[in-house]
Short mmCIF file of C-alpha atoms in Angstrom, two decimals:
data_model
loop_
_atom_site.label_atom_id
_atom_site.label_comp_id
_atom_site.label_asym_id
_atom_site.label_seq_id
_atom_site.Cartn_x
_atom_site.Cartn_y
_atom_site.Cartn_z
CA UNK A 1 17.51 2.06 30.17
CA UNK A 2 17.27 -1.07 31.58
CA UNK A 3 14.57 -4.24 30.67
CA UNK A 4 14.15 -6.31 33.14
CA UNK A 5 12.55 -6.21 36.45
CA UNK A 6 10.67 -3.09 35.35
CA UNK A 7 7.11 -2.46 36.68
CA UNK A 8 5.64 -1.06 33.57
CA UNK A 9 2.00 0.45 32.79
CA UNK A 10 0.78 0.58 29.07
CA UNK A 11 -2.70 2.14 28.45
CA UNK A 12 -4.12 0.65 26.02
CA UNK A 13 -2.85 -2.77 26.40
CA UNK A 14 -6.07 -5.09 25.03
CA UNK A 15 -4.96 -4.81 21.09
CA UNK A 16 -2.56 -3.88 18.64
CA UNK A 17 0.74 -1.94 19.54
CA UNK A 18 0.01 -2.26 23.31
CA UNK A 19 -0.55 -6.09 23.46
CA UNK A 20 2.18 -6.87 21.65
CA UNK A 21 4.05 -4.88 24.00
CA UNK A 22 2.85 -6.07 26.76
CA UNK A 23 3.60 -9.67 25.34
CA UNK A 24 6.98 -8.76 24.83
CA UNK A 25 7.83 -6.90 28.21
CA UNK A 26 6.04 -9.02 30.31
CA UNK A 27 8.48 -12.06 30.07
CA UNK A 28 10.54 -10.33 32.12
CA UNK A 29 8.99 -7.66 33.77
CA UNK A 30 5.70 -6.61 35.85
CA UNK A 31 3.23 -5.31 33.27
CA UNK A 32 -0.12 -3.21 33.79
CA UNK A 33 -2.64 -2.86 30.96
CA UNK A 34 -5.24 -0.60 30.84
CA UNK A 35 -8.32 -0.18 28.91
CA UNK A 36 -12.17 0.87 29.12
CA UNK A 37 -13.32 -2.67 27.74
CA UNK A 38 -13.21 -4.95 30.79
CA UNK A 39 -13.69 -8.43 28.74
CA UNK A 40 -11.85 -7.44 26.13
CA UNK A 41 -8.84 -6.18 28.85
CA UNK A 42 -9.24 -9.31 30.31
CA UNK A 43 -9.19 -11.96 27.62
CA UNK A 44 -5.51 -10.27 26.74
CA UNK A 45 -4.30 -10.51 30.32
CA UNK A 46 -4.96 -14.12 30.39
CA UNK A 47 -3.06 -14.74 27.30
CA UNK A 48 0.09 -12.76 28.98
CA UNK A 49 2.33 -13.49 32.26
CA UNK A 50 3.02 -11.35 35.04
CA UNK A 51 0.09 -8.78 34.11
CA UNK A 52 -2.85 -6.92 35.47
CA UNK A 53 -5.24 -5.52 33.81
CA UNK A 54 -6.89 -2.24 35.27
CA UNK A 55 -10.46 -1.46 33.87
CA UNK A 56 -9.53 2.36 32.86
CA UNK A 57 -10.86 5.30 30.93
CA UNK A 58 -7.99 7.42 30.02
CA UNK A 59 -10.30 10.38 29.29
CA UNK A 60 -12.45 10.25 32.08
CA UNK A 61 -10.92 12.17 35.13
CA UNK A 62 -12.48 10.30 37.51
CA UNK A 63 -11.46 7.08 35.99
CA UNK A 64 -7.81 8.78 36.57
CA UNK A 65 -7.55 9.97 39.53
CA UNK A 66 -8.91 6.24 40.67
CA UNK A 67 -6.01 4.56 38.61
CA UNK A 68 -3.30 6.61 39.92
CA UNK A 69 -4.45 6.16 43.58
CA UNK A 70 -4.57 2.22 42.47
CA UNK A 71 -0.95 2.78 41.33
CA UNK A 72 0.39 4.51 44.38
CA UNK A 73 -0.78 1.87 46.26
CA UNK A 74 -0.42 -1.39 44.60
CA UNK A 75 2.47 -1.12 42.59
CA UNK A 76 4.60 1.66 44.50
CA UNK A 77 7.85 0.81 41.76
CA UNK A 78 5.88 1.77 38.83
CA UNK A 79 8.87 3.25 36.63
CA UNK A 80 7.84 2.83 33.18
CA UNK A 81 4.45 4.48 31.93
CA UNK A 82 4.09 3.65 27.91
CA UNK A 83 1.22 5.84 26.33
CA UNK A 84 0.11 3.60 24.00
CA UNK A 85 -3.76 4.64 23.89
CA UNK A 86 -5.33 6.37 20.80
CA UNK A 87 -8.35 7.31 18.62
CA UNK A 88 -8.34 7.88 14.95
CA UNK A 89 -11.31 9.09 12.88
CA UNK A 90 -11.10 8.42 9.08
CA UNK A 91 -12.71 11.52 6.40
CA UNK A 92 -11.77 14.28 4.61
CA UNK A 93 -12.28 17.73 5.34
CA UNK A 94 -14.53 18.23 2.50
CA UNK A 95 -16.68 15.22 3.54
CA UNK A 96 -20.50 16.23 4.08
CA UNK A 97 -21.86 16.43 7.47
CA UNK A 98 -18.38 15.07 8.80
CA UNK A 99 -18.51 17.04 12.31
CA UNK A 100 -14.86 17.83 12.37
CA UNK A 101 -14.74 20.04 15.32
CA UNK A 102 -16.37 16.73 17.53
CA UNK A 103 -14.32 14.43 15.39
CA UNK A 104 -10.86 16.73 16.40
CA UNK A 105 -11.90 17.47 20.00
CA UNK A 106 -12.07 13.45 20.85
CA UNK A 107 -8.87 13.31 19.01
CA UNK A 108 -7.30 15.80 20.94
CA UNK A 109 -8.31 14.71 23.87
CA UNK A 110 -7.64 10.99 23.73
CA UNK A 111 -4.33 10.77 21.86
CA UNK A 112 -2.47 14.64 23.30
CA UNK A 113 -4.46 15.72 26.47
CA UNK A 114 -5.54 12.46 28.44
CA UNK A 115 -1.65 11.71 27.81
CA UNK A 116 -0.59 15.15 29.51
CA UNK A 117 -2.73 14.54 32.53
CA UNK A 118 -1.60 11.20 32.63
CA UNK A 119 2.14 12.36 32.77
CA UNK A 120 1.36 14.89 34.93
CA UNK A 121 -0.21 12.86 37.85
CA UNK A 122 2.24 9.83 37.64
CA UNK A 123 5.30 12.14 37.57
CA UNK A 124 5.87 11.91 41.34
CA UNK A 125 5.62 8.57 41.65
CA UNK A 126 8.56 7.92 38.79
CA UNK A 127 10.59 10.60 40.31
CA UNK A 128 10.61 8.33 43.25
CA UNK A 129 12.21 5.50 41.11
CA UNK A 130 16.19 4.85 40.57
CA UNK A 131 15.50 4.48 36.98
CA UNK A 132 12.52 5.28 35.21
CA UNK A 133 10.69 6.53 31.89
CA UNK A 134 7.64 7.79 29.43
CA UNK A 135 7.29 6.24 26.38
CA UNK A 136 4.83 8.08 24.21
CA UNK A 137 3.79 6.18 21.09
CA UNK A 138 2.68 9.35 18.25
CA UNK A 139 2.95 8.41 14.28
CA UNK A 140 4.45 9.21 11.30
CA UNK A 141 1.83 11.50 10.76
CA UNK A 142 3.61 13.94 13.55
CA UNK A 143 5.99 15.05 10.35
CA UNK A 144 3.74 15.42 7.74
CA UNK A 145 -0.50 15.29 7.68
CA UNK A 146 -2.34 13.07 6.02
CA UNK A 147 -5.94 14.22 4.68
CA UNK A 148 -7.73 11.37 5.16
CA UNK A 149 -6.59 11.67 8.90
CA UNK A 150 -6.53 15.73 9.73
CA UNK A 151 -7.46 15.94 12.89
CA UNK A 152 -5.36 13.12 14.05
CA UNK A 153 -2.31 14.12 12.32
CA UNK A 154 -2.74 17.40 14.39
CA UNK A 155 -3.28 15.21 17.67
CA UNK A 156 0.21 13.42 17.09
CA UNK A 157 1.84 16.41 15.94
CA UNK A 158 1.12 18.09 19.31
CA UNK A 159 1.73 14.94 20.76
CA UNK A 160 5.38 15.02 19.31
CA UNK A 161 6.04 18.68 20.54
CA UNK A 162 4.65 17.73 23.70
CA UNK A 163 7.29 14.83 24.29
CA UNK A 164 10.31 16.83 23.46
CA UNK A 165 9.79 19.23 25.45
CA UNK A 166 9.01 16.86 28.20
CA UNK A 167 12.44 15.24 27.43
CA UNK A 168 14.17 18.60 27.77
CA UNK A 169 12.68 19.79 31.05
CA UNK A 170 13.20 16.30 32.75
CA UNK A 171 16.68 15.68 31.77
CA UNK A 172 17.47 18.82 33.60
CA UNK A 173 16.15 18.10 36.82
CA UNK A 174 15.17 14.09 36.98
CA UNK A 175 16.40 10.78 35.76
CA UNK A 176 13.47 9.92 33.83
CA UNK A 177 13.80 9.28 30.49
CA UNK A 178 11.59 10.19 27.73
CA UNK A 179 10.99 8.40 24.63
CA UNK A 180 8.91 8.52 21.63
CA UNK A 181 7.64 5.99 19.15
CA UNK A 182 6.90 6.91 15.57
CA UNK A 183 4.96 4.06 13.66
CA UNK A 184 4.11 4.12 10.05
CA UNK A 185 0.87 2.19 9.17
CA UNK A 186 0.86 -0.93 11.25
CA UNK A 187 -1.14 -3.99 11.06
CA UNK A 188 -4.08 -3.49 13.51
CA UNK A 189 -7.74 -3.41 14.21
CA UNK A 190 -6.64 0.54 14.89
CA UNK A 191 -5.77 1.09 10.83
CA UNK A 192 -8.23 -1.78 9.27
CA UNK A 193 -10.27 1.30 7.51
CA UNK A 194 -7.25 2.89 5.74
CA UNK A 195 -5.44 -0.03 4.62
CA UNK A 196 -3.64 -1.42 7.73
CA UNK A 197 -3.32 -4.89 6.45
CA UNK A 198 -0.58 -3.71 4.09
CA UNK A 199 0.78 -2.24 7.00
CA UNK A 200 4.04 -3.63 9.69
CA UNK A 201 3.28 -5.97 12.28
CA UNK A 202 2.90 -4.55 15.70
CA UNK A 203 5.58 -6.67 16.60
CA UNK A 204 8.17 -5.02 15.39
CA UNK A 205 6.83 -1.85 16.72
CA UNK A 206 7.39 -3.33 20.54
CA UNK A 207 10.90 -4.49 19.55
CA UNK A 208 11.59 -1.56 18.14
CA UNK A 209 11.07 -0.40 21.36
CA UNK A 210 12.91 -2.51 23.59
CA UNK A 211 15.71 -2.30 21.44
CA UNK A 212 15.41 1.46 21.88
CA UNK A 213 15.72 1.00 25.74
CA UNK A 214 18.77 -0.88 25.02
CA UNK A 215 20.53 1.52 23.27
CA UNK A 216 18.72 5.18 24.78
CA UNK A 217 17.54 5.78 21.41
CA UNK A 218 15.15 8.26 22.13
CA UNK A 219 13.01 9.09 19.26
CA UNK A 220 11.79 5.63 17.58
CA UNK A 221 11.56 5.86 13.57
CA UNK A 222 10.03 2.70 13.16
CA UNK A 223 10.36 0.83 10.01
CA UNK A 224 8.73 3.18 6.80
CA UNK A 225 9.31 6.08 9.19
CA UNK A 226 13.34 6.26 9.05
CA UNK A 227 13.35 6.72 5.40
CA UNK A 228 10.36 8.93 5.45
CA UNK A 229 11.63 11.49 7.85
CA UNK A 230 14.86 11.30 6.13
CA UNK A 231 12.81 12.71 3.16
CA UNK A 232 10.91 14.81 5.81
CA UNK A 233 14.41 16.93 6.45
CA UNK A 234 15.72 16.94 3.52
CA UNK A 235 12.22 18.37 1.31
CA UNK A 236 9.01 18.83 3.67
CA UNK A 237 7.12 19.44 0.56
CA UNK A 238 7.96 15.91 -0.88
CA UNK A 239 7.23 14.34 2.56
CA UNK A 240 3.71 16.08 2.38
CA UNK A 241 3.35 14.84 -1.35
CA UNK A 242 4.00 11.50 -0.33
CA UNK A 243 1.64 11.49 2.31
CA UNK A 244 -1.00 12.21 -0.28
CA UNK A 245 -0.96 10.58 -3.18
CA UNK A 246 -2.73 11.67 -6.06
CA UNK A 247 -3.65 8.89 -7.06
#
């Protein structure tokens, strides 16, 4: 895949893994950022070259279906479309009054659905392209759940099934490629409430994923995650034990 002269789109691009992506991409390619916080959207365009920043809702349909028209028409070469974009809720199953179903459903919604519809609607405009690609960022948590994040866990393991099988059917009948990028904790705003400041920087989650462009890697075990799916194969019940510490 190559990494230059790209015209890429990352939703969520205002914090964490998505600026830092955007940071990193933009030196030598046309970046997009999207976001539902216009100030906040702005401020990190500013601090980036060559990018826009789109005022976007990624679960709001109409918000959509007015960013892909804005696509189509101002930036006809879009190849690269990086689903970056997610929610997390922090509890426990057991906690009282927790609302799990709501908690879930937004969960769902913003970090597996919004990304299918997403996919779905840009898909002829990348099949246009000579070269072009998804990128869907999931977790760690796709292998094995973590109970302090449940319904999340679930959201990035259906997120996970959802790319492969997005990589199979494309390969068949397009160019596009389809990768996926598997963080473990990471040092963001995103994580602050379960410990993310013991966690990676989000740099090294955007090299990881030029790098992987470089070489078509096309599932991303960033940092902790190589070992840990390692483990994964080898003993799922360790994997899930390690997840959840006793103590």
């Amino acid at each position: 895949m190559k990494t230059t002269n790209n015209t890429i789109l990352i939703t969520g691009g205002g914090s964490g893994i998505g600026f830092e992506m955007a940071k990193l991409f933009s030196k030598n390619n046309k970046v997009i950022i999207t976001g539902r916080n216009a100030e906040k959207l702005n401020l990190a365009a500013a601090k980036i070259e060559n990018t826009t920043p789109l005022v976007s809702d990624i679960n709001n349909e109409n918000d959509v279906s007015n960013l892909i028209k804005k696509l189509n028409e101002d930036f006809p070469d879009l190849n690269i479309v990086i689903n970056n974009a997610g929610l997390a809720h922090y509890y426990k199953l057991t906690d009282e009054n927790t609302n799990a179903f709501q908690k879930a459903s937004e969960e769902i919604l913003t970090n597996y659905l919004s990304i299918v519809r997403l996919t779905e609607k840009l898909l002829p405009l990348l099949r246009k392209q000579k070269e072009a690609a998804f990128v869907n960022v999931s977790s760690i948590t796709a292998f094995s759940p973590g109970i302090s994040v449940p319904s999340y866990s679930v959201s990035k393991a259906a997120l996970h099934s959802y790319t492969q099988v997005l990589r199979i059917t494309l390969e068949k009948s397009t160019s596009i490629k389809v990768f996926e990028v598997m963080p473990p904790l990471v040092n963001t705003s995103f994580s602050a409430d379960i410990g993310g400041s013991t966690g990676i920087s989000p740099t090294i989650v955007a090299e990881n994923v030029l790098d992987a462009f470089q070489n078509n890697v096309y599932e991303v075990h960033v940092g902790q995650t190589a070992d840990f799916y390692q483990l994964y194969l080898s003993s799922p019940e360790k994997a899930l034990a390690m997840m959840n510490p006793t103590k």
